[in-house]
Amino acid sequence: MSAEIDPFHAISVSGLAHRLKAEGRSVIHMEFGQPSTGAPAAALAAAHHVLDTDGMGYWESAPLKARICRHYAETYGVTVEPPRITLTCGASPALVLALSSTFAPGDVIAMARPGYVAYRNTVKALNLTALEIPCGPDERFQLSAATLAALDPAPAGVILASPANPTGTIIPAAELEAIARVCRERGIRIVSDEIYHGLSYGEPTRSMLEFEPGAIVVNSFSKYFSMAGWRLGWLIVPRAQASRAVAYMGALFLTAPSLAQHAALAAMDCRDELEGHVATYRRNRELLLAALPALGLKSIAPPDGAFYIWADVGGLTDDSLAFCKRLLQDTGVATAPGIDFDPVEGRRFIRLSFAVSTPEIEEALRRLTPWFQAAWAKAA
């Protein structure tokens, strides 16, 4: 268990941002994929009540698991029984459980590149083999059924994300169905990261469970439910694998935070407030898409969902980490370097999160516009 994994470089950018803020600089945080809003009001009220009345302890909430099952029935039209759900300390532990309880050391796990840094790092840390498949604009930065069908030999598993991080692209329903069919035929286990579900701006998000009931699904309260700091997620596995997932959860993490479980149950019924956040993200997305051409950022991934812009800055740099730090120093706008998500092509990309307030987006654009104009003029 001595695999070398890559650092999350956005953390160093964020560290610089906080140092600048401590010096009195105005900083706009667009480097991390976390909502700037807090948990819904009813979730906070539930948490305050529990703090006053319950000593809490190690616990897995049966009402919350039942509510998640209802969510899948109402949103996707699929039946999920409570025993198939394991509550976790966020999506990251859910991914650890999914991989460690499903695959054997050395198994090959396919994933798109660019993709979330924790996919390849977690796979490596668990002594699995990461097969990163380059997916560019022609593939809409996503794996396809044709790509998976052509892999020889077939991998043991595949990690899918729709909407994806860092691109925000969504895999259409017909393609998800085709991927499910190829994976069934080739014996490829599907791990579907659905953490950005609920955050789409056109085509709705579809669960892989609609097309492959045996898929393993990772999700969390961090994004749509605006509860990143509460560290609560869930894992759905086939019934035959449920006891194994529970055993791994108990051995590695014991239980998810009790307070977060109480709050999350209330959060699931705060749709009006949460849809207000989505409306803010939609407006922020529109502002960025309208302004990006003036910044010279004309090559971006289609941000169908999530809250990211994946932008090509190759005309200005081949060192995205240094570029992000210089941009932050000069403008106070923190962004994420592309090398976190693509160690090969990511040196010429940056990711901007628009999960902040609309006034912050407007201020960021006021700062970025002259900076990029000057940068392009210098590069000409």
mmCIF file of C-alpha atoms in Angstrom:
data_model
loop_
_atom_site.group_PDB
_atom_site.id
_atom_site.type_symbol
_atom_site.label_atom_id
_atom_site.label_comp_id
_atom_site.label_asym_id
_atom_site.label_seq_id
_atom_site.Cartn_x
_atom_site.Cartn_y
_atom_site.Cartn_z
ATOM 1 C CA MET A 1 0.000 0.000 0.000
ATOM 2 C CA SER A 2 2.745 2.422 -0.962
ATOM 3 C CA ALA A 3 1.430 3.805 -4.222
ATOM 4 C CA GLU A 4 2.534 7.299 -5.144
ATOM 5 C CA ILE A 5 -0.410 9.586 -5.756
ATOM 6 C CA ASP A 6 -0.512 13.087 -7.153
ATOM 7 C CA PRO A 7 -1.177 16.106 -4.938
ATOM 8 C CA PHE A 8 -4.363 18.120 -5.365
ATOM 9 C CA HIS A 9 -2.772 21.302 -6.687
ATOM 10 C CA ALA A 10 -5.904 23.412 -6.201
ATOM 11 C CA ILE A 11 -5.215 23.128 -2.467
ATOM 12 C CA SER A 12 -1.959 25.045 -2.899
ATOM 13 C CA VAL A 13 -3.798 27.695 -4.919
ATOM 14 C CA SER A 14 -6.409 27.935 -2.184
ATOM 15 C CA GLY A 15 -3.681 28.203 0.460
ATOM 16 C CA LEU A 16 -2.209 31.157 -1.414
ATOM 17 C CA ALA A 17 -5.679 32.686 -1.689
ATOM 18 C CA HIS A 18 -6.192 32.486 2.060
ATOM 19 C CA ARG A 19 -2.762 33.999 2.715
ATOM 20 C CA LEU A 20 -3.599 36.909 0.436
ATOM 21 C CA LYS A 21 -6.936 37.345 2.190
ATOM 22 C CA ALA A 22 -5.173 37.404 5.571
ATOM 23 C CA GLU A 23 -3.003 40.220 4.212
ATOM 24 C CA GLY A 24 -6.130 42.223 3.474
ATOM 25 C CA ARG A 25 -6.550 41.364 -0.211
ATOM 26 C CA SER A 26 -9.989 40.852 -1.708
ATOM 27 C CA VAL A 27 -10.229 37.258 -2.933
ATOM 28 C CA ILE A 28 -12.952 35.540 -4.967
ATOM 29 C CA HIS A 29 -12.840 31.772 -4.453
ATOM 30 C CA MET A 30 -13.533 29.976 -7.721
ATOM 31 C CA GLU A 31 -10.935 27.246 -7.189
ATOM 32 C CA PHE A 32 -12.976 24.615 -5.337
ATOM 33 C CA GLY A 33 -16.155 22.844 -6.380
ATOM 34 C CA GLN A 34 -18.203 23.753 -3.355
ATOM 35 C CA PRO A 35 -21.298 25.921 -2.998
ATOM 36 C CA SER A 36 -20.703 29.247 -1.288
ATOM 37 C CA THR A 37 -24.132 28.881 0.304
ATOM 38 C CA GLY A 38 -24.634 26.944 3.521
ATOM 39 C CA ALA A 39 -27.020 24.156 4.404
ATOM 40 C CA PRO A 40 -30.748 24.874 3.955
ATOM 41 C CA ALA A 41 -32.468 26.728 6.781
ATOM 42 C CA ALA A 42 -34.587 23.742 7.824
ATOM 43 C CA ALA A 43 -31.471 21.550 7.959
ATOM 44 C CA LEU A 44 -29.776 24.038 10.274
ATOM 45 C CA ALA A 45 -32.877 24.192 12.468
ATOM 46 C CA ALA A 46 -32.958 20.395 12.699
ATOM 47 C CA ALA A 47 -29.282 20.353 13.637
ATOM 48 C CA HIS A 48 -29.785 22.948 16.380
ATOM 49 C CA HIS A 49 -32.674 20.932 17.808
ATOM 50 C CA VAL A 50 -30.642 17.725 17.834
ATOM 51 C CA LEU A 51 -27.684 19.456 19.473
ATOM 52 C CA ASP A 52 -29.972 20.610 22.280
ATOM 53 C CA THR A 53 -31.810 17.329 22.786
ATOM 54 C CA ASP A 54 -29.684 14.371 21.693
ATOM 55 C CA GLY A 55 -26.240 13.278 22.837
ATOM 56 C CA MET A 56 -25.890 11.367 19.553
ATOM 57 C CA GLY A 57 -23.379 8.611 18.873
ATOM 58 C CA TYR A 58 -22.558 5.994 16.247
ATOM 59 C CA TRP A 59 -25.674 5.702 14.124
ATOM 60 C CA GLU A 60 -27.068 5.123 10.659
ATOM 61 C CA SER A 61 -30.380 6.862 10.046
ATOM 62 C CA ALA A 62 -33.122 4.508 8.835
ATOM 63 C CA PRO A 63 -35.426 7.474 8.062
ATOM 64 C CA LEU A 64 -32.738 9.075 5.891
ATOM 65 C CA LYS A 65 -32.130 5.854 3.965
ATOM 66 C CA ALA A 66 -35.862 5.509 3.391
ATOM 67 C CA ARG A 67 -36.027 9.126 2.185
ATOM 68 C CA ILE A 68 -33.183 8.491 -0.265
ATOM 69 C CA CYS A 69 -35.091 5.476 -1.606
ATOM 70 C CA ARG A 70 -38.123 7.713 -2.126
ATOM 71 C CA HIS A 71 -35.913 10.189 -3.959
ATOM 72 C CA TYR A 72 -34.844 7.535 -6.472
ATOM 73 C CA ALA A 73 -38.424 6.439 -7.035
ATOM 74 C CA GLU A 74 -39.687 9.987 -7.562
ATOM 75 C CA THR A 75 -36.740 11.334 -9.564
ATOM 76 C CA TYR A 76 -35.646 8.370 -11.682
ATOM 77 C CA GLY A 77 -38.503 5.878 -11.450
ATOM 78 C CA VAL A 78 -36.266 3.160 -10.029
ATOM 79 C CA THR A 79 -36.691 1.056 -6.910
ATOM 80 C CA VAL A 80 -33.863 1.059 -4.380
ATOM 81 C CA GLU A 81 -34.285 -0.842 -1.113
ATOM 82 C CA PRO A 82 -32.768 0.618 2.099
ATOM 83 C CA PRO A 83 -30.349 -2.317 2.645
ATOM 84 C CA ARG A 84 -28.614 -1.384 -0.625
ATOM 85 C CA ILE A 85 -27.723 2.064 0.728
ATOM 86 C CA THR A 86 -24.689 2.745 2.905
ATOM 87 C CA LEU A 87 -24.433 6.222 4.407
ATOM 88 C CA THR A 88 -20.867 7.501 4.215
ATOM 89 C CA CYS A 89 -18.690 10.398 5.351
ATOM 90 C CA GLY A 90 -19.037 12.082 1.956
ATOM 91 C CA ALA A 91 -18.651 10.912 -1.640
ATOM 92 C CA SER A 92 -14.906 10.297 -1.287
ATOM 93 C CA PRO A 93 -15.315 7.499 1.304
ATOM 94 C CA ALA A 94 -18.209 6.184 -0.804
ATOM 95 C CA LEU A 95 -15.788 5.852 -3.723
ATOM 96 C CA VAL A 96 -13.266 4.082 -1.470
ATOM 97 C CA LEU A 97 -15.991 1.647 -0.389
ATOM 98 C CA ALA A 98 -17.188 1.117 -3.952
ATOM 99 C CA LEU A 99 -13.725 0.272 -5.248
ATOM 100 C CA SER A 100 -12.377 -1.674 -2.271
ATOM 101 C CA SER A 101 -15.487 -3.845 -1.843
ATOM 102 C CA THR A 102 -15.869 -4.596 -5.559
ATOM 103 C CA PHE A 103 -12.442 -5.046 -7.136
ATOM 104 C CA ALA A 104 -9.235 -6.994 -6.455
ATOM 105 C CA PRO A 105 -5.689 -5.564 -6.381
ATOM 106 C CA GLY A 106 -4.377 -5.070 -9.887
ATOM 107 C CA ASP A 107 -7.806 -4.776 -11.506
ATOM 108 C CA VAL A 108 -7.955 -2.184 -14.271
ATOM 109 C CA ILE A 109 -10.429 0.664 -13.820
ATOM 110 C CA ALA A 110 -11.137 2.829 -16.850
ATOM 111 C CA MET A 111 -11.965 6.532 -16.532
ATOM 112 C CA ALA A 112 -12.100 9.622 -18.710
ATOM 113 C CA ARG A 113 -9.251 12.091 -18.865
ATOM 114 C CA PRO A 114 -9.885 14.880 -17.895
ATOM 115 C CA GLY A 115 -11.608 13.703 -14.755
ATOM 116 C CA TYR A 116 -11.776 14.314 -11.044
ATOM 117 C CA VAL A 117 -8.329 13.957 -9.473
ATOM 118 C CA ALA A 118 -9.567 11.586 -6.750
ATOM 119 C CA TYR A 119 -10.602 8.949 -9.275
ATOM 120 C CA ARG A 120 -7.106 8.041 -10.383
ATOM 121 C CA ASN A 121 -5.596 8.737 -6.958
ATOM 122 C CA THR A 122 -8.066 6.533 -5.096
ATOM 123 C CA VAL A 123 -7.674 3.779 -7.663
ATOM 124 C CA LYS A 124 -3.887 3.925 -7.291
ATOM 125 C CA ALA A 125 -4.013 4.086 -3.493
ATOM 126 C CA LEU A 126 -6.089 0.903 -3.422
ATOM 127 C CA ASN A 127 -3.521 -0.926 -5.573
ATOM 128 C CA LEU A 128 -5.814 -0.944 -8.580
ATOM 129 C CA THR A 129 -4.684 0.159 -12.035
ATOM 130 C CA ALA A 130 -6.015 3.418 -13.470
ATOM 131 C CA LEU A 131 -6.640 3.391 -17.220
ATOM 132 C CA GLU A 132 -7.130 7.042 -18.148
ATOM 133 C CA ILE A 133 -8.652 7.417 -21.596
ATOM 134 C CA PRO A 134 -8.155 10.793 -23.301
ATOM 135 C CA CYS A 135 -11.501 12.383 -24.106
ATOM 136 C CA GLY A 136 -11.396 15.693 -25.928
ATOM 137 C CA PRO A 137 -13.901 18.054 -27.534
ATOM 138 C CA ASP A 138 -14.869 15.492 -30.194
ATOM 139 C CA GLU A 139 -16.022 13.140 -27.400
ATOM 140 C CA ARG A 140 -17.470 15.994 -25.349
ATOM 141 C CA PHE A 141 -14.836 15.036 -22.759
ATOM 142 C CA GLN A 142 -16.752 11.841 -21.891
ATOM 143 C CA LEU A 143 -16.315 8.102 -22.323
ATOM 144 C CA SER A 144 -18.571 6.458 -24.892
ATOM 145 C CA ALA A 145 -19.959 2.983 -25.461
ATOM 146 C CA ALA A 146 -17.802 2.683 -28.588
ATOM 147 C CA THR A 147 -14.661 3.510 -26.619
ATOM 148 C CA LEU A 148 -15.453 0.915 -23.950
ATOM 149 C CA ALA A 149 -16.317 -1.678 -26.594
ATOM 150 C CA ALA A 150 -12.932 -1.164 -28.258
ATOM 151 C CA LEU A 151 -10.795 -1.664 -25.135
ATOM 152 C CA ASP A 152 -8.779 -4.853 -25.344
ATOM 153 C CA PRO A 153 -8.747 -6.453 -22.889
ATOM 154 C CA ALA A 154 -11.882 -5.215 -21.183
ATOM 155 C CA PRO A 155 -11.223 -3.420 -17.890
ATOM 156 C CA ALA A 156 -12.687 -4.806 -14.684
ATOM 157 C CA GLY A 157 -14.546 -1.578 -14.053
ATOM 158 C CA VAL A 158 -15.278 1.915 -15.279
ATOM 159 C CA ILE A 159 -15.919 5.150 -13.399
ATOM 160 C CA LEU A 160 -18.460 7.441 -15.053
ATOM 161 C CA ALA A 161 -19.460 10.953 -14.016
ATOM 162 C CA SER A 162 -22.428 12.773 -15.516
ATOM 163 C CA PRO A 163 -22.380 15.729 -15.006
ATOM 164 C CA ALA A 164 -18.614 15.537 -14.957
ATOM 165 C CA ASN A 165 -15.920 17.336 -13.027
ATOM 166 C CA PRO A 166 -14.110 19.422 -14.369
ATOM 167 C CA THR A 167 -16.095 19.833 -17.582
ATOM 168 C CA GLY A 168 -19.762 19.837 -16.556
ATOM 169 C CA THR A 169 -20.679 17.659 -19.540
ATOM 170 C CA ILE A 170 -23.648 15.302 -19.334
ATOM 171 C CA ILE A 171 -23.820 11.896 -21.025
ATOM 172 C CA PRO A 172 -27.118 11.688 -22.972
ATOM 173 C CA ALA A 173 -29.613 9.007 -21.971
ATOM 174 C CA ALA A 174 -29.165 7.038 -25.195
ATOM 175 C CA GLU A 175 -25.399 6.897 -24.633
ATOM 176 C CA LEU A 176 -25.821 5.832 -20.994
ATOM 177 C CA GLU A 177 -28.047 3.016 -22.213
ATOM 178 C CA ALA A 178 -25.450 1.997 -24.806
ATOM 179 C CA ILE A 179 -22.666 2.101 -22.193
ATOM 180 C CA ALA A 180 -24.743 -0.088 -19.883
ATOM 181 C CA ARG A 181 -25.269 -2.620 -22.678
ATOM 182 C CA VAL A 182 -21.563 -2.778 -23.563
ATOM 183 C CA CYS A 183 -20.583 -3.164 -19.918
ATOM 184 C CA ARG A 184 -23.073 -6.007 -19.409
ATOM 185 C CA GLU A 185 -21.772 -7.796 -22.506
ATOM 186 C CA ARG A 186 -18.120 -7.392 -21.496
ATOM 187 C CA GLY A 187 -18.445 -7.935 -17.742
ATOM 188 C CA ILE A 188 -17.356 -4.378 -16.858
ATOM 189 C CA ARG A 189 -18.620 -3.169 -13.478
ATOM 190 C CA ILE A 190 -19.969 0.395 -13.531
ATOM 191 C CA VAL A 191 -19.259 2.909 -10.777
ATOM 192 C CA SER A 192 -21.407 5.962 -11.473
ATOM 193 C CA ASP A 193 -20.496 9.179 -9.666
ATOM 194 C CA GLU A 194 -23.746 11.140 -9.546
ATOM 195 C CA ILE A 195 -22.678 13.799 -7.070
ATOM 196 C CA TYR A 196 -23.722 16.654 -9.406
ATOM 197 C CA HIS A 197 -27.217 15.368 -10.028
ATOM 198 C CA GLY A 198 -29.809 18.107 -9.697
ATOM 199 C CA LEU A 199 -27.407 20.624 -11.237
ATOM 200 C CA SER A 200 -28.246 20.771 -14.947
ATOM 201 C CA TYR A 201 -29.155 23.591 -17.311
ATOM 202 C CA GLY A 202 -30.916 21.822 -20.156
ATOM 203 C CA GLU A 203 -30.961 18.079 -20.467
ATOM 204 C CA PRO A 204 -31.900 16.493 -17.122
ATOM 205 C CA THR A 205 -29.517 14.201 -15.298
ATOM 206 C CA ARG A 206 -30.273 10.482 -15.575
ATOM 207 C CA SER A 207 -29.144 7.843 -13.112
ATOM 208 C CA MET A 208 -27.218 4.848 -14.390
ATOM 209 C CA LEU A 209 -29.603 2.745 -12.289
ATOM 210 C CA GLU A 210 -32.260 3.446 -14.927
ATOM 211 C CA PHE A 211 -30.184 1.536 -17.474
ATOM 212 C CA GLU A 212 -28.138 -0.862 -15.339
ATOM 213 C CA PRO A 213 -29.780 -1.949 -12.062
ATOM 214 C CA GLY A 214 -26.492 -3.550 -11.001
ATOM 215 C CA ALA A 215 -24.533 -0.315 -11.245
ATOM 216 C CA ILE A 216 -22.769 1.042 -8.167
ATOM 217 C CA VAL A 217 -23.779 4.644 -7.469
ATOM 218 C CA VAL A 218 -21.896 7.279 -5.474
ATOM 219 C CA ASN A 219 -23.656 10.441 -4.349
ATOM 220 C CA SER A 220 -23.420 13.129 -1.693
ATOM 221 C CA PHE A 221 -25.133 16.008 0.058
ATOM 222 C CA SER A 222 -22.189 18.289 -0.754
ATOM 223 C CA LYS A 223 -23.240 19.816 -4.087
ATOM 224 C CA TYR A 224 -26.972 20.165 -4.803
ATOM 225 C CA PHE A 225 -27.852 20.090 -1.107
ATOM 226 C CA SER A 226 -25.148 22.663 -0.291
ATOM 227 C CA MET A 227 -23.744 20.668 2.643
ATOM 228 C CA ALA A 228 -20.085 20.173 1.697
ATOM 229 C CA GLY A 229 -18.767 20.754 5.212
ATOM 230 C CA TRP A 230 -21.180 18.266 6.770
ATOM 231 C CA ARG A 231 -19.335 15.333 5.160
ATOM 232 C CA LEU A 232 -22.245 13.082 4.273
ATOM 233 C CA GLY A 233 -22.797 10.924 1.220
ATOM 234 C CA TRP A 234 -24.196 7.573 0.213
ATOM 235 C CA LEU A 235 -23.315 4.469 -1.768
ATOM 236 C CA ILE A 236 -25.805 2.224 -3.570
ATOM 237 C CA VAL A 237 -24.727 -1.318 -4.414
ATOM 238 C CA PRO A 238 -26.547 -4.453 -5.620
ATOM 239 C CA ARG A 239 -28.325 -6.363 -2.865
ATOM 240 C CA ALA A 240 -25.780 -9.218 -3.052
ATOM 241 C CA GLN A 241 -22.946 -6.783 -2.296
ATOM 242 C CA ALA A 242 -24.701 -4.802 0.458
ATOM 243 C CA SER A 243 -23.366 -6.719 3.474
ATOM 244 C CA ARG A 244 -19.832 -6.451 2.116
ATOM 245 C CA ALA A 245 -20.150 -2.678 1.686
ATOM 246 C CA VAL A 246 -21.512 -2.365 5.228
ATOM 247 C CA ALA A 247 -18.608 -4.395 6.596
ATOM 248 C CA TYR A 248 -16.069 -2.206 4.824
ATOM 249 C CA MET A 249 -17.820 0.951 6.015
ATOM 250 C CA GLY A 250 -17.812 -0.229 9.619
ATOM 251 C CA ALA A 251 -14.169 -1.272 9.519
ATOM 252 C CA LEU A 252 -12.821 1.798 7.734
ATOM 253 C CA PHE A 253 -15.088 4.653 8.828
ATOM 254 C CA LEU A 254 -17.499 3.269 11.476
ATOM 255 C CA THR A 255 -20.493 5.532 10.715
ATOM 256 C CA ALA A 256 -21.317 8.774 8.997
ATOM 257 C CA PRO A 257 -21.660 11.865 11.249
ATOM 258 C CA SER A 258 -24.879 11.650 13.271
ATOM 259 C CA LEU A 259 -25.568 15.384 13.229
ATOM 260 C CA ALA A 260 -25.184 15.536 9.459
ATOM 261 C CA GLN A 261 -27.686 12.697 9.029
ATOM 262 C CA HIS A 262 -30.339 14.553 11.014
ATOM 263 C CA ALA A 263 -29.735 17.732 9.019
ATOM 264 C CA ALA A 264 -29.716 15.926 5.673
ATOM 265 C CA LEU A 265 -33.127 14.393 6.272
ATOM 266 C CA ALA A 266 -34.546 17.894 6.611
ATOM 267 C CA ALA A 267 -32.518 19.170 3.647
ATOM 268 C CA MET A 268 -34.125 16.679 1.289
ATOM 269 C CA ASP A 269 -37.423 18.530 1.609
ATOM 270 C CA CYS A 270 -35.977 22.018 1.044
ATOM 271 C CA ARG A 271 -36.406 21.960 -2.716
ATOM 272 C CA ASP A 272 -37.555 25.571 -3.118
ATOM 273 C CA GLU A 273 -34.466 26.908 -1.377
ATOM 274 C CA LEU A 274 -32.163 24.515 -3.196
ATOM 275 C CA GLU A 275 -33.664 25.271 -6.606
ATOM 276 C CA GLY A 276 -32.965 28.917 -5.812
ATOM 277 C CA HIS A 277 -29.272 28.004 -5.658
ATOM 278 C CA VAL A 278 -29.556 26.278 -9.039
ATOM 279 C CA ALA A 279 -31.138 29.436 -10.461
ATOM 280 C CA THR A 280 -28.117 31.403 -9.215
ATOM 281 C CA TYR A 281 -25.721 28.933 -10.842
ATOM 282 C CA ARG A 282 -27.694 29.181 -14.084
ATOM 283 C CA ARG A 283 -27.392 32.954 -14.068
ATOM 284 C CA ASN A 284 -23.680 32.767 -13.242
ATOM 285 C CA ARG A 285 -23.171 30.315 -16.088
ATOM 286 C CA GLU A 286 -24.937 32.648 -18.520
ATOM 287 C CA LEU A 287 -22.785 35.588 -17.431
ATOM 288 C CA LEU A 288 -19.579 33.616 -17.902
ATOM 289 C CA LEU A 289 -20.549 32.175 -21.259
ATOM 290 C CA ALA A 290 -21.413 35.649 -22.507
ATOM 291 C CA ALA A 291 -18.157 37.161 -21.234
ATOM 292 C CA LEU A 292 -15.631 34.412 -21.999
ATOM 293 C CA PRO A 293 -15.071 35.335 -25.669
ATOM 294 C CA ALA A 294 -13.948 38.832 -24.632
ATOM 295 C CA LEU A 295 -11.410 37.157 -22.339
ATOM 296 C CA GLY A 296 -10.096 35.150 -25.273
ATOM 297 C CA LEU A 297 -11.448 31.929 -23.753
ATOM 298 C CA LYS A 298 -13.269 30.590 -26.783
ATOM 299 C CA SER A 299 -12.533 26.902 -26.361
ATOM 300 C CA ILE A 300 -14.412 25.477 -23.394
ATOM 301 C CA ALA A 301 -16.210 22.253 -22.554
ATOM 302 C CA PRO A 302 -20.011 22.404 -22.763
ATOM 303 C CA PRO A 303 -21.090 23.136 -19.164
ATOM 304 C CA ASP A 304 -24.318 21.107 -19.329
ATOM 305 C CA GLY A 305 -24.396 20.675 -15.564
ATOM 306 C CA ALA A 306 -22.400 20.935 -12.323
ATOM 307 C CA PHE A 307 -20.917 24.441 -11.842
ATOM 308 C CA TYR A 308 -17.661 24.529 -13.782
ATOM 309 C CA ILE A 309 -16.039 26.116 -16.802
ATOM 310 C CA TRP A 310 -13.183 24.042 -18.276
ATOM 311 C CA ALA A 311 -11.275 26.536 -20.394
ATOM 312 C CA ASP A 312 -8.322 26.172 -22.752
ATOM 313 C CA VAL A 313 -5.635 28.781 -21.987
ATOM 314 C CA GLY A 314 -2.965 27.075 -24.086
ATOM 315 C CA GLY A 315 -2.346 30.262 -26.004
ATOM 316 C CA LEU A 316 -1.070 31.843 -22.811
ATOM 317 C CA THR A 317 0.656 29.058 -20.875
ATOM 318 C CA ASP A 318 1.837 25.470 -20.751
ATOM 319 C CA ASP A 319 2.016 25.571 -16.936
ATOM 320 C CA SER A 320 -1.511 25.878 -15.584
ATOM 321 C CA LEU A 321 -0.433 25.787 -11.925
ATOM 322 C CA ALA A 322 1.916 28.742 -12.319
ATOM 323 C CA PHE A 323 -0.719 30.469 -14.446
ATOM 324 C CA CYS A 324 -3.405 30.109 -11.742
ATOM 325 C CA LYS A 325 -1.064 31.426 -9.059
ATOM 326 C CA ARG A 326 -0.082 34.416 -11.180
ATOM 327 C CA LEU A 327 -3.727 35.118 -12.014
ATOM 328 C CA LEU A 328 -4.577 34.988 -8.315
ATOM 329 C CA GLN A 329 -1.701 37.255 -7.314
ATOM 330 C CA ASP A 330 -2.658 39.834 -9.938
ATOM 331 C CA THR A 331 -6.468 39.783 -9.713
ATOM 332 C CA GLY A 332 -7.490 38.100 -6.469
ATOM 333 C CA VAL A 333 -9.498 35.512 -8.448
ATOM 334 C CA ALA A 334 -8.644 31.927 -7.461
ATOM 335 C CA THR A 335 -9.051 29.193 -10.086
ATOM 336 C CA ALA A 336 -8.024 25.531 -10.324
ATOM 337 C CA PRO A 337 -5.119 24.357 -12.501
ATOM 338 C CA GLY A 338 -5.960 21.845 -15.196
ATOM 339 C CA ILE A 339 -3.162 19.467 -14.206
ATOM 340 C CA ASP A 340 -5.310 18.316 -11.282
ATOM 341 C CA PHE A 341 -7.810 16.824 -13.712
ATOM 342 C CA ASP A 342 -5.594 15.915 -16.644
ATOM 343 C CA PRO A 343 -1.879 15.310 -15.969
ATOM 344 C CA VAL A 344 -1.171 15.252 -19.713
ATOM 345 C CA GLU A 345 -3.196 17.987 -21.439
ATOM 346 C CA GLY A 346 -4.197 19.835 -18.278
ATOM 347 C CA ARG A 347 -1.134 22.062 -18.364
ATOM 348 C CA ARG A 348 -3.049 24.264 -20.805
ATOM 349 C CA PHE A 349 -6.427 24.287 -19.064
ATOM 350 C CA ILE A 350 -7.960 25.949 -16.026
ATOM 351 C CA ARG A 351 -11.218 25.268 -14.219
ATOM 352 C CA LEU A 352 -13.447 28.022 -12.875
ATOM 353 C CA SER A 353 -16.208 27.217 -10.399
ATOM 354 C CA PHE A 354 -19.313 29.391 -10.631
ATOM 355 C CA ALA A 355 -20.841 28.109 -7.366
ATOM 356 C CA VAL A 356 -20.464 31.577 -5.858
ATOM 357 C CA SER A 357 -22.818 34.546 -5.688
ATOM 358 C CA THR A 358 -23.750 36.448 -8.827
ATOM 359 C CA PRO A 359 -22.157 39.689 -7.528
ATOM 360 C CA GLU A 360 -18.899 37.738 -7.079
ATOM 361 C CA ILE A 361 -19.103 36.513 -10.681
ATOM 362 C CA GLU A 362 -19.674 40.070 -11.871
ATOM 363 C CA GLU A 363 -16.725 41.334 -9.844
ATOM 364 C CA ALA A 364 -14.524 38.481 -11.049
ATOM 365 C CA LEU A 365 -15.294 39.405 -14.650
ATOM 366 C CA ARG A 366 -14.430 43.042 -13.979
ATOM 367 C CA ARG A 367 -11.025 41.917 -12.724
ATOM 368 C CA LEU A 368 -10.369 39.199 -15.281
ATOM 369 C CA THR A 369 -11.303 41.094 -18.446
ATOM 370 C CA PRO A 370 -8.438 43.632 -18.453
ATOM 371 C CA TRP A 371 -5.986 41.019 -17.144
ATOM 372 C CA PHE A 372 -6.705 38.614 -20.001
ATOM 373 C CA GLN A 373 -6.727 41.402 -22.546
ATOM 374 C CA ALA A 374 -3.236 42.419 -21.415
ATOM 375 C CA ALA A 375 -2.065 38.790 -21.349
ATOM 376 C CA TRP A 376 -3.216 38.140 -24.910
ATOM 377 C CA ALA A 377 -1.667 41.397 -26.110
ATOM 378 C CA LYS A 378 1.650 40.358 -24.548
ATOM 379 C CA ALA A 379 1.424 36.897 -26.114
ATOM 380 C CA ALA A 380 0.712 38.281 -29.611
#
